[in-house]
Amino acid sequence: MTRISNATEEPDGPGRRERKKAATRQALSDAALRLFLEKGFDRVKVAEIAAAADTALTTLFAHFPGGKEAIVLEDGAEREAALTAAVRGRAGGVSVLEALRAFFAGRGPFAPDPGPEFLLKVRLVVATPALRAYARQMWTGCEEALARVMAEECGRPADELSLRILARYVLEIPDLAGSGPDPRRALDLAFDHLERGWPGV
């Protein structure tokens, strides 16, 4: 017997699988944020998050192997890729530090309109020592990659200590400036100092 296909049926191709993965990640993120805000980060177990999102615990760890902190803050791979792309892809005549200032100005607490849900997340991170430490670790973990791309773009040795120091300072800015009453002003103040200290970058 010939099977009559349903015209509205969508094959389980790569596009559909990716959408299902994204939907699962979003469901886990939403459930986690809701529980963290209701009960406090330290009082929520990963099993509760999985149950609230109607997923298995193994599914949660497949999407977020870093555990609870990663559900809120993701991992460092995207940050590292975005940082290096901001430096390599900057327009002609734009310095490395100008490109990094613009990069941070469009992200997280420095963005012009982060939205109410993101502001809730920022407050949660600032008020939770484990989350704040994880966020800082995610940025400082990009130090080697950032120092390397700065050296490439400036034509300097890859192991130049001055550039490693600069990379470390840049990557401390989200933690130092992102939690204050005026994050964007703090961001500009930090980069103003760095541009005076490293005028050739």
mmCIF file of C-alpha atoms in Angstrom, residues 12 18 35-36 38 85 107 115 120 124 142 150 157 181 187 193:
data_model
loop_
_atom_site.group_PDB
_atom_site.id
_atom_site.type_symbol
_atom_site.label_atom_id
_atom_site.label_comp_id
_atom_site.label_asym_id
_atom_site.label_seq_id
_atom_site.Cartn_x
_atom_site.Cartn_y
_atom_site.Cartn_z
ATOM 1 C CA ASP A 12 12.815 15.825 11.198
ATOM 2 C CA GLU A 18 17.958 22.869 16.037
ATOM 3 C CA LEU A 35 12.926 29.369 40.439
ATOM 4 C CA PHE A 36 16.049 31.368 41.289
ATOM 5 C CA GLU A 38 11.377 32.787 43.791
ATOM 6 C CA ALA A 85 35.570 38.747 16.028
ATOM 7 C CA ARG A 107 26.164 43.722 25.534
ATOM 8 C CA GLY A 115 14.968 44.745 28.694
ATOM 9 C CA LEU A 120 16.189 40.785 36.594
ATOM 10 C CA LEU A 124 20.284 38.048 40.404
ATOM 11 C CA CYS A 142 39.139 34.632 27.384
ATOM 12 C CA MET A 150 45.503 41.859 19.933
ATOM 13 C CA PRO A 157 54.933 39.337 19.765
ATOM 14 C CA PRO A 181 24.276 52.431 39.208
ATOM 15 C CA LEU A 187 32.464 51.377 31.008
ATOM 16 C CA HIS A 193 41.929 55.104 31.304
#
